[in-house]
Amino acid sequence: MAPSSESDLTIYISGMIHSLRRRQLAHGFSQASVENFEPLINVHIKILLSKLKKFAKTGEVFDLKSTISYFVFDILGEVAFSRPFNAQARGEADEIHAINDHLLLSCVIGELPFQTLSKFLARWSPAPWMRKLGQSRNNLKATCSECVSNKISNASDRRDLLQSLVTAKDVETGTSLNEQEINSEAFAMLVAGSHSTSGTLTLLFWHLIHNPEMYATVATEVASTLQPLQDGDISYPIKGLEASLPYTMACVRENFRLNPVFTMPLWRCVGSPGGAKIGEFDVPCGTNVCISNYVLHHNPEIWGEDHAVFQPDRWLGKDEPDRSRFLIPFSIGHRMCIGRNLAMTNILKTITTLTSQFDFHPISQDDHVRDWTT
């Protein structure tokens, strides 16, 4: 199977193309580059804190899911496109609805043969809902194209992820990305960068809020381990957070395990001339294979019969086996999601800052995450 002309770094099957693209983009997504974005991230954390303090003062009931979505989307606009989406200030973002439409369209088309033809037919479908999904996708593509065109035609000293795409070169060959390739990667950043992080944060808070003793343990660990925020500090610096907060990281990992928000199959091609032995199956060379991270994360042979329970302690006990190699929310190996550093920065800065300043309470303890069968 060959990648389509619109493939981005998340879905390339070709190892050579994927390796080339990763070399071109690696610097822009490195931890050092992400740490340079912290002042920009703090701008939007400050806005988030202001909104939450207002809710705390008035006792107003609010939708944490939407609040987090707008917050993450604003950060993405800032660090990826140097574009103020202002979703937090407006309390809305049409682009987020369009992203949800695009994801639904992708699920529908992904189950159909003849991908290119299916996309074309979706645009002219007699079903209004299908045409709406297609229009949403086109609107997102237009937004990305506008950002790319502006970046190419208006040189700026400000570094963002889009600038990294424009200036990206393969360290081995000096090859740059053309405008179509930049548009494809920008589109992937817009969709994957907002949906996955906001969904993960929302689910993490859901589990902690519905387990108050766990929430309190996270807050206590943050308060006892990290230096208190001083006047003028907005959030905790990302450097060292992952290594210094074992219980908080256990909650983050358990949330990744229980509710991976990106479950799209990432295909790999068996490259060994002799094929591969996968379980009881002999897989010939050239076969495309994939694994569902959700299925792996809920395998009772690995996680036990309580695999459907949010249990951070499974990552902490001295007698617990090391299961980290079975946790793949960002995929694994050289195919690991290139945006991991930015995602983890957003997640850790948000969870530490908010748990240190607020207690959240659900409207009802009776609500639950719905299970879906596919």
Coordinates of N, CA and C in Angstrom, one line a residue, residues 21-220:
R21 N 10.8 12.4 6.5 CA 10.0 13.4 7.1 C 10.3 13.7 8.5
R22 N 10.6 12.6 9.3 CA 11.0 12.8 10.7 C 12.3 13.5 10.8
R23 N 13.3 13.3 10.0 CA 14.5 14.0 10.1 C 14.3 15.5 9.8
Q24 N 13.4 15.8 8.8 CA 13.1 17.1 8.5 C 12.5 17.9 9.6
L25 N 11.7 17.2 10.4 CA 10.9 17.9 11.4 C 11.4 17.8 12.9
A26 N 12.4 16.9 13.1 CA 12.8 16.5 14.4 C 13.2 17.7 15.3
H27 N 13.9 18.7 14.7 CA 14.4 19.8 15.5 C 13.2 20.6 16.0
G28 N 12.3 20.9 15.2 CA 11.1 21.8 15.6 C 10.3 21.2 16.8
F29 N 10.3 19.8 16.9 CA 9.5 19.2 17.9 C 10.4 18.6 19.1
S30 N 11.7 19.0 19.1 CA 12.5 18.5 20.2 C 12.1 19.1 21.5
Q31 N 12.6 18.5 22.6 CA 12.2 19.0 23.9 C 12.8 20.4 24.1
A32 N 14.0 20.7 23.6 CA 14.6 22.0 23.7 C 13.7 23.1 23.0
S33 N 13.2 22.7 21.8 CA 12.3 23.7 21.1 C 11.0 23.9 21.9
V34 N 10.5 22.8 22.4 CA 9.2 22.9 23.1 C 9.4 23.8 24.3
E35 N 10.5 23.6 25.0 CA 10.7 24.4 26.2 C 10.8 25.9 25.9
N36 N 11.2 26.2 24.7 CA 11.2 27.6 24.3 C 9.8 28.2 24.1
F37 N 8.8 27.3 24.0 CA 7.4 27.7 23.8 C 6.8 28.0 25.2
E38 N 7.4 27.7 26.3 CA 6.8 27.9 27.6 C 6.2 29.3 27.9
P39 N 6.9 30.3 27.5 CA 6.3 31.7 27.7 C 5.0 31.8 27.0
L40 N 4.9 31.3 25.8 CA 3.6 31.4 25.0 C 2.5 30.5 25.7
I41 N 2.9 29.3 26.1 CA 2.0 28.5 26.8 C 1.4 29.1 28.1
N42 N 2.3 29.8 28.8 CA 2.0 30.4 30.0 C 0.9 31.6 29.8
V43 N 1.0 32.2 28.7 CA 0.0 33.3 28.4 C -1.4 32.7 28.4
H44 N -1.5 31.5 27.9 CA -2.9 30.9 27.8 C -3.2 30.2 29.1
I45 N -2.2 29.7 29.9 CA -2.5 29.2 31.2 C -3.0 30.3 32.1
K46 N -2.5 31.5 32.0 CA -2.9 32.6 32.8 C -4.4 33.0 32.5
I47 N -4.8 32.9 31.2 CA -6.2 33.2 30.8 C -7.1 32.1 31.5
L48 N -6.6 30.8 31.4 CA -7.4 29.7 31.9 C -7.5 29.9 33.5
L49 N -6.5 30.3 34.1 CA -6.5 30.5 35.6 C -7.5 31.6 35.9
S50 N -7.5 32.6 35.2 CA -8.4 33.7 35.4 C -9.9 33.3 35.3
K51 N -10.2 32.5 34.3 CA -11.5 32.0 34.1 C -11.9 31.1 35.3
L52 N -11.0 30.2 35.7 CA -11.3 29.3 36.7 C -11.5 30.0 38.1
K53 N -10.7 31.0 38.3 CA -10.9 31.8 39.6 C -12.2 32.5 39.6
K54 N -12.7 32.9 38.5 CA -14.0 33.5 38.4 C -15.1 32.5 38.7
F55 N -15.0 31.3 38.1 CA -15.9 30.3 38.5 C -15.9 29.9 39.9
A56 N -14.7 29.8 40.5 CA -14.5 29.5 41.9 C -15.2 30.5 42.8
K57 N -15.0 31.8 42.4 CA -15.5 32.9 43.2 C -17.1 32.9 43.2
T58 N -17.6 32.7 42.1 CA -19.1 32.7 41.9 C -19.8 31.4 42.2
G59 N -19.0 30.3 42.2 CA -19.7 29.0 42.4 C -20.4 28.6 41.2
E60 N -20.1 29.2 40.1 CA -20.8 28.8 38.8 C -20.5 27.4 38.3
V61 N -21.5 26.7 37.9 CA -21.2 25.4 37.3 C -20.7 25.7 35.8
F62 N -19.7 25.0 35.4 CA -19.2 25.2 34.1 C -18.8 23.8 33.5
D63 N -18.6 23.9 32.2 CA -18.2 22.7 31.4 C -16.7 22.6 31.3
L64 N -16.1 21.7 32.1 CA -14.6 21.7 32.1 C -14.1 21.1 30.7
K65 N -14.8 20.3 30.1 CA -14.4 19.7 28.8 C -14.2 20.8 27.8
S66 N -15.2 21.7 27.6 CA -15.1 22.8 26.7 C -14.0 23.8 27.1
T67 N -13.9 24.0 28.4 CA -12.9 25.0 28.9 C -11.5 24.5 28.5
I68 N -11.2 23.2 28.7 CA -9.9 22.6 28.3 C -9.7 22.7 26.8
S69 N -10.8 22.4 26.1 CA -10.7 22.3 24.6 C -10.3 23.7 24.1
Y70 N -10.9 24.8 24.6 CA -10.6 26.1 24.1 C -9.1 26.5 24.5
F71 N -8.8 26.1 25.7 CA -7.4 26.4 26.2 C -6.3 25.7 25.4
V72 N -6.5 24.4 25.1 CA -5.5 23.7 24.3 C -5.5 24.2 22.9
F73 N -6.6 24.6 22.3 CA -6.7 25.1 20.9 C -6.0 26.4 20.8
D74 N -6.1 27.3 21.8 CA -5.4 28.5 21.8 C -3.9 28.3 21.9
I75 N -3.4 27.4 22.7 CA -2.0 27.1 22.7 C -1.5 26.6 21.4
L76 N -2.3 25.7 20.7 CA -1.9 25.2 19.4 C -1.8 26.3 18.4
G77 N -2.7 27.2 18.4 CA -2.7 28.4 17.5 C -1.4 29.2 17.7
E78 N -1.0 29.3 19.0 CA 0.1 30.2 19.3 C 1.4 29.5 18.9
V79 N 1.6 28.2 19.3 CA 2.9 27.6 19.1 C 3.1 27.0 17.7
A80 N 2.0 26.7 17.1 CA 2.0 26.1 15.8 C 2.0 27.1 14.6
F81 N 1.1 28.1 14.8 CA 0.8 29.0 13.7 C 1.0 30.4 14.0
S82 N 1.5 30.8 15.2 CA 1.6 32.2 15.6 C 0.3 32.9 15.3
R83 N -0.8 32.2 15.5 CA -2.1 32.8 15.2 C -3.0 32.8 16.5
P84 N -3.5 33.9 16.9 CA -4.4 33.9 18.1 C -5.8 33.4 17.8
F85 N -6.1 32.2 18.1 CA -7.4 31.7 17.8 C -8.5 32.3 18.8
N86 N -8.0 32.8 20.0 CA -8.9 33.5 21.0 C -10.1 32.7 21.3
A87 N -10.0 31.3 21.4 CA -11.1 30.5 21.7 C -11.5 30.7 23.2
Q88 N -10.6 30.9 24.1 CA -10.9 31.1 25.5 C -11.7 32.4 25.7
A89 N -11.2 33.4 25.0 CA -11.8 34.8 25.2 C -13.2 34.7 24.6
R90 N -13.4 34.0 23.5 CA -14.7 34.0 22.8 C -15.7 33.0 23.4
G91 N -15.1 32.0 24.1 CA -15.9 30.9 24.6 C -16.5 30.0 23.5
E92 N -15.8 30.0 22.4 CA -16.3 29.2 21.3 C -15.1 29.0 20.3
A93 N -15.3 28.0 19.4 CA -14.3 27.8 18.3 C -14.9 26.9 17.3
D94 N -15.3 27.5 16.2 CA -15.9 26.8 15.1 C -14.9 25.7 14.6
E95 N -13.6 26.0 14.7 CA -12.7 25.0 14.2 C -12.7 23.7 15.0
I96 N -13.0 23.8 16.3 CA -13.1 22.5 17.1 C -14.3 21.7 16.6
H97 N -15.4 22.3 16.3 CA -16.5 21.5 15.8 C -16.1 20.9 14.4
A98 N -15.4 21.7 13.6 CA -15.0 21.2 12.3 C -14.0 20.0 12.5
I99 N -13.1 20.1 13.5 CA -12.2 19.0 13.7 C -13.0 17.7 14.1
N100 N -14.0 17.9 14.9 CA -14.8 16.7 15.3 C -15.5 16.1 14.1
D101 N -16.0 17.0 13.2 CA -16.6 16.6 11.9 C -15.6 15.8 11.1
H102 N -14.4 16.4 11.0 CA -13.4 15.7 10.2 C -13.1 14.3 10.7
L103 N -13.0 14.2 12.0 CA -12.7 12.9 12.6 C -13.8 11.9 12.3
L104 N -15.0 12.3 12.4 CA -16.1 11.4 12.1 C -16.1 11.0 10.6
L105 N -15.8 12.0 9.7 CA -15.7 11.7 8.3 C -14.6 10.7 8.1
S106 N -13.5 10.9 8.7 CA -12.4 9.9 8.6 C -12.7 8.5 9.0
C107 N -13.5 8.4 10.1 CA -14.0 7.1 10.5 C -14.9 6.4 9.5
V108 N -15.7 7.2 8.9 CA -16.7 6.7 7.8 C -15.9 6.3 6.6
I109 N -15.1 7.2 6.1 CA -14.3 6.9 4.8 C -13.3 5.8 5.0
G110 N -12.7 5.8 6.3 CA -11.7 4.8 6.5 C -12.2 3.4 6.4
E111 N -13.5 3.2 6.5 CA -14.1 1.8 6.4 C -14.5 1.5 5.0
L112 N -14.3 2.4 4.1 CA -14.7 2.2 2.7 C -13.5 1.9 1.8
P113 N -13.7 1.2 0.7 CA -12.6 0.9 -0.2 C -12.5 2.2 -1.1
F114 N -11.4 2.2 -1.9 CA -11.2 3.3 -2.9 C -11.2 4.7 -2.2
Q115 N -10.2 4.9 -1.3 CA -10.2 6.1 -0.5 C -10.4 7.4 -1.3
T116 N -9.6 7.6 -2.3 CA -9.7 8.9 -3.1 C -11.1 9.1 -3.6
L117 N -11.7 8.0 -4.2 CA -13.1 8.1 -4.8 C -14.1 8.3 -3.6
S118 N -13.9 7.7 -2.5 CA -14.8 7.9 -1.4 C -14.8 9.3 -0.9
K119 N -13.7 10.0 -0.9 CA -13.6 11.4 -0.5 C -14.4 12.3 -1.5
F120 N -14.3 11.9 -2.7 CA -15.0 12.7 -3.8 C -16.5 12.5 -3.6
L121 N -16.9 11.2 -3.4 CA -18.3 10.9 -3.3 C -18.9 11.6 -2.1
A122 N -18.1 11.7 -1.0 CA -18.6 12.3 0.2 C -19.0 13.8 0.0
R123 N -18.2 14.4 -0.9 CA -18.5 15.8 -1.2 C -19.8 16.0 -1.9
W124 N -20.2 15.0 -2.7 CA -21.5 15.1 -3.5 C -22.5 14.1 -3.0
S125 N -22.4 13.7 -1.8 CA -23.3 12.7 -1.2 C -24.8 13.4 -1.1
P126 N -25.8 12.6 -1.4 CA -27.2 13.1 -1.2 C -27.5 13.3 0.3
A127 N -26.7 12.7 1.2 CA -27.0 12.9 2.6 C -26.4 14.2 3.1
P128 N -27.3 15.2 3.6 CA -26.8 16.5 4.1 C -25.7 16.4 5.1
W129 N -25.8 15.4 6.0 CA -24.9 15.3 7.1 C -23.5 14.9 6.6
M130 N -23.4 14.1 5.5 CA -22.2 13.7 4.9 C -21.5 14.9 4.2
R131 N -22.3 15.7 3.5 CA -21.8 16.9 2.9 C -21.3 17.9 3.9
K132 N -22.0 18.0 5.1 CA -21.5 18.9 6.1 C -20.1 18.5 6.7
L133 N -19.9 17.2 6.8 CA -18.6 16.7 7.3 C -17.6 17.0 6.3
G134 N -17.9 16.8 5.0 CA -16.9 17.2 4.0 C -16.6 18.6 3.9
Q135 N -17.6 19.5 4.1 CA -17.4 20.9 4.1 C -16.5 21.3 5.3
S136 N -16.7 20.7 6.4 CA -15.9 21.0 7.6 C -14.4 20.7 7.3
R137 N -14.2 19.6 6.7 CA -12.8 19.2 6.4 C -12.2 20.2 5.4
N138 N -13.0 20.7 4.4 CA -12.5 21.7 3.5 C -12.2 23.0 4.2
N139 N -13.0 23.3 5.2 CA -12.8 24.6 5.9 C -11.5 24.5 6.7
L140 N -11.2 23.4 7.3 CA -9.9 23.2 8.0 C -8.7 23.3 7.1
K141 N -8.9 22.6 5.9 CA -7.8 22.7 4.9 C -7.5 24.1 4.5
A142 N -8.6 24.9 4.3 CA -8.5 26.3 3.9 C -7.8 27.1 5.0
T143 N -8.1 26.8 6.3 CA -7.4 27.5 7.4 C -5.9 27.2 7.4
C144 N -5.6 26.0 7.2 CA -4.2 25.6 7.2 C -3.5 26.2 6.0
S145 N -4.1 26.2 4.8 CA -3.5 26.7 3.6 C -3.2 28.2 3.8
E146 N -4.2 28.9 4.4 CA -4.0 30.4 4.6 C -2.8 30.6 5.5
C147 N -2.7 29.8 6.6 CA -1.6 30.0 7.5 C -0.3 29.7 6.8
V148 N -0.2 28.7 6.0 CA 1.0 28.3 5.3 C 1.4 29.4 4.3
S149 N 0.4 29.9 3.6 CA 0.7 30.9 2.6 C 1.2 32.2 3.2
N150 N 0.6 32.6 4.4 CA 1.1 33.7 5.1 C 2.5 33.6 5.6
K151 N 2.8 32.4 6.1 CA 4.1 32.1 6.7 C 5.2 32.1 5.6
I152 N 4.9 31.6 4.4 CA 5.8 31.6 3.3 C 6.1 32.9 2.7
S153 N 5.0 33.7 2.6 CA 5.1 35.1 2.0 C 5.6 36.2 2.9
N154 N 5.4 35.9 4.2 CA 5.8 36.9 5.2 C 6.8 36.4 6.2
A155 N 8.0 36.5 5.8 CA 9.1 36.0 6.7 C 9.1 36.7 8.1
S156 N 9.3 35.9 9.1 CA 9.3 36.4 10.5 C 10.4 35.8 11.3
D157 N 10.9 36.5 12.3 CA 11.9 36.0 13.2 C 11.3 35.1 14.2
R158 N 10.0 35.1 14.4 CA 9.3 34.3 15.4 C 9.3 32.9 15.0
R159 N 9.8 32.0 15.9 CA 9.8 30.6 15.6 C 8.5 30.0 16.1
D160 N 7.9 29.2 15.3 CA 6.8 28.4 15.6 C 6.9 27.1 14.9
L161 N 6.0 26.1 15.1 CA 6.1 24.8 14.4 C 5.9 25.0 12.9
L162 N 5.0 25.9 12.5 CA 4.9 26.1 11.1 C 6.2 26.6 10.4
Q163 N 6.8 27.5 11.1 CA 8.1 28.0 10.6 C 9.1 26.8 10.5
S164 N 9.0 25.9 11.5 CA 9.9 24.7 11.4 C 9.6 23.9 10.2
L165 N 8.3 23.8 9.8 CA 8.0 23.1 8.5 C 8.5 23.8 7.3
V166 N 8.4 25.1 7.3 CA 8.8 25.9 6.1 C 10.3 25.8 5.9
T167 N 11.1 25.8 7.0 CA 12.6 25.8 6.9 C 13.2 24.4 7.1
A168 N 12.3 23.4 7.3 CA 12.8 22.0 7.6 C 13.7 21.5 6.4
K169 N 14.8 20.9 6.7 CA 15.7 20.3 5.7 C 16.1 18.9 6.3
D170 N 16.3 18.0 5.4 CA 16.8 16.7 5.8 C 18.3 16.9 6.0
V171 N 18.8 16.5 7.2 CA 20.2 16.7 7.6 C 21.1 15.9 6.7
E172 N 20.6 14.9 6.0 CA 21.5 14.0 5.2 C 21.5 14.5 3.7
T173 N 20.4 15.0 3.2 CA 20.3 15.4 1.8 C 20.0 16.8 1.6
G174 N 19.6 17.6 2.6 CA 19.2 19.0 2.4 C 17.9 19.2 1.8
T175 N 17.1 18.1 1.6 CA 15.8 18.2 1.0 C 14.8 19.0 1.9
S176 N 14.0 19.9 1.2 CA 13.0 20.7 2.0 C 11.6 20.1 1.6
L177 N 10.6 20.6 2.3 CA 9.2 20.2 2.0 C 8.7 21.2 1.0
N178 N 7.8 20.6 0.1 CA 7.1 21.5 -0.8 C 5.9 22.0 -0.1
E179 N 5.2 23.0 -0.8 CA 4.0 23.6 -0.1 C 2.9 22.6 0.2
Q180 N 2.7 21.6 -0.7 CA 1.6 20.6 -0.5 C 2.0 19.8 0.7
E181 N 3.3 19.4 0.9 CA 3.7 18.6 2.0 C 3.5 19.4 3.3
I182 N 3.9 20.7 3.2 CA 3.7 21.6 4.4 C 2.3 21.7 4.8
N183 N 1.4 21.8 3.8 CA 0.0 21.9 4.1 C -0.5 20.6 4.8
S184 N -0.1 19.5 4.3 CA -0.5 18.2 4.9 C 0.0 18.1 6.4
E185 N 1.2 18.5 6.6 CA 1.7 18.4 8.0 C 1.0 19.4 8.9
A186 N 0.7 20.6 8.4 CA 0.0 21.6 9.1 C -1.4 21.2 9.5
F187 N -2.0 20.5 8.5 CA -3.4 20.0 8.8 C -3.3 18.9 9.9
A188 N -2.3 18.1 9.9 CA -2.2 17.0 10.9 C -1.9 17.7 12.3
M189 N -1.1 18.7 12.3 CA -0.9 19.4 13.6 C -2.2 20.0 14.1
L190 N -3.0 20.6 13.2 CA -4.2 21.3 13.7 C -5.2 20.3 14.3
V191 N -5.3 19.1 13.6 CA -6.3 18.1 14.1 C -5.7 17.3 15.3
A192 N -4.6 16.7 15.1 CA -4.0 15.8 16.1 C -3.6 16.6 17.3
G193 N -3.0 17.8 17.1 CA -2.4 18.5 18.2 C -3.5 19.0 19.2
S194 N -4.7 19.3 18.7 CA -5.7 19.8 19.6 C -6.6 18.7 20.2
H195 N -7.1 17.9 19.3 CA -8.0 16.8 19.7 C -7.4 15.9 20.7
S196 N -6.2 15.4 20.5 CA -5.6 14.4 21.3 C -5.3 14.9 22.7
T197 N -4.7 16.1 22.8 CA -4.3 16.7 24.1 C -5.5 17.1 24.9
S198 N -6.4 17.8 24.3 CA -7.6 18.2 25.1 C -8.4 17.0 25.5
G199 N -8.5 16.0 24.7 CA -9.2 14.8 25.1 C -8.6 14.0 26.3
T200 N -7.2 14.0 26.2 CA -6.5 13.3 27.3 C -6.6 14.1 28.6
L201 N -6.5 15.4 28.5 CA -6.6 16.2 29.7 C -8.0 16.1 30.3
T202 N -9.0 16.1 29.5 CA -10.4 16.0 30.0 C -10.6 14.7 30.7
L203 N -10.1 13.6 30.1 CA -10.3 12.3 30.7 C -9.5 12.2 32.0
L204 N -8.3 12.7 32.0 CA -7.5 12.7 33.2 C -8.2 13.4 34.4
F205 N -8.7 14.6 34.1 CA -9.4 15.3 35.2 C -10.7 14.5 35.6
W206 N -11.4 13.9 34.6 CA -12.6 13.2 34.9 C -12.3 12.1 35.9
H207 N -11.2 11.3 35.7 CA -10.8 10.2 36.6 C -10.4 10.8 38.0
L208 N -9.7 11.9 38.0 CA -9.2 12.4 39.3 C -10.4 13.0 40.1
I209 N -11.3 13.7 39.4 CA -12.4 14.4 40.1 C -13.3 13.3 40.6
H210 N -13.5 12.2 40.0 CA -14.4 11.1 40.4 C -13.6 10.2 41.4
N211 N -12.4 10.5 41.7 CA -11.6 9.7 42.7 C -10.9 10.8 43.6
P212 N -11.7 11.4 44.5 CA -11.1 12.6 45.2 C -9.8 12.3 46.0
E213 N -9.7 11.0 46.5 CA -8.5 10.7 47.2 C -7.3 10.7 46.3
M214 N -7.5 10.3 45.1 CA -6.4 10.4 44.1 C -6.0 11.8 43.7
Y215 N -7.1 12.6 43.5 CA -6.9 14.1 43.3 C -6.1 14.7 44.4
A216 N -6.4 14.4 45.6 CA -5.8 15.0 46.8 C -4.3 14.5 46.8
T217 N -4.0 13.2 46.5 CA -2.7 12.7 46.5 C -1.8 13.5 45.4
V218 N -2.4 13.7 44.3 CA -1.7 14.5 43.2 C -1.4 15.9 43.7
A219 N -2.4 16.5 44.3 CA -2.2 17.9 44.8 C -1.1 17.9 45.9
T220 N -1.1 16.9 46.8 CA -0.1 16.9 47.9 C 1.3 16.7 47.3

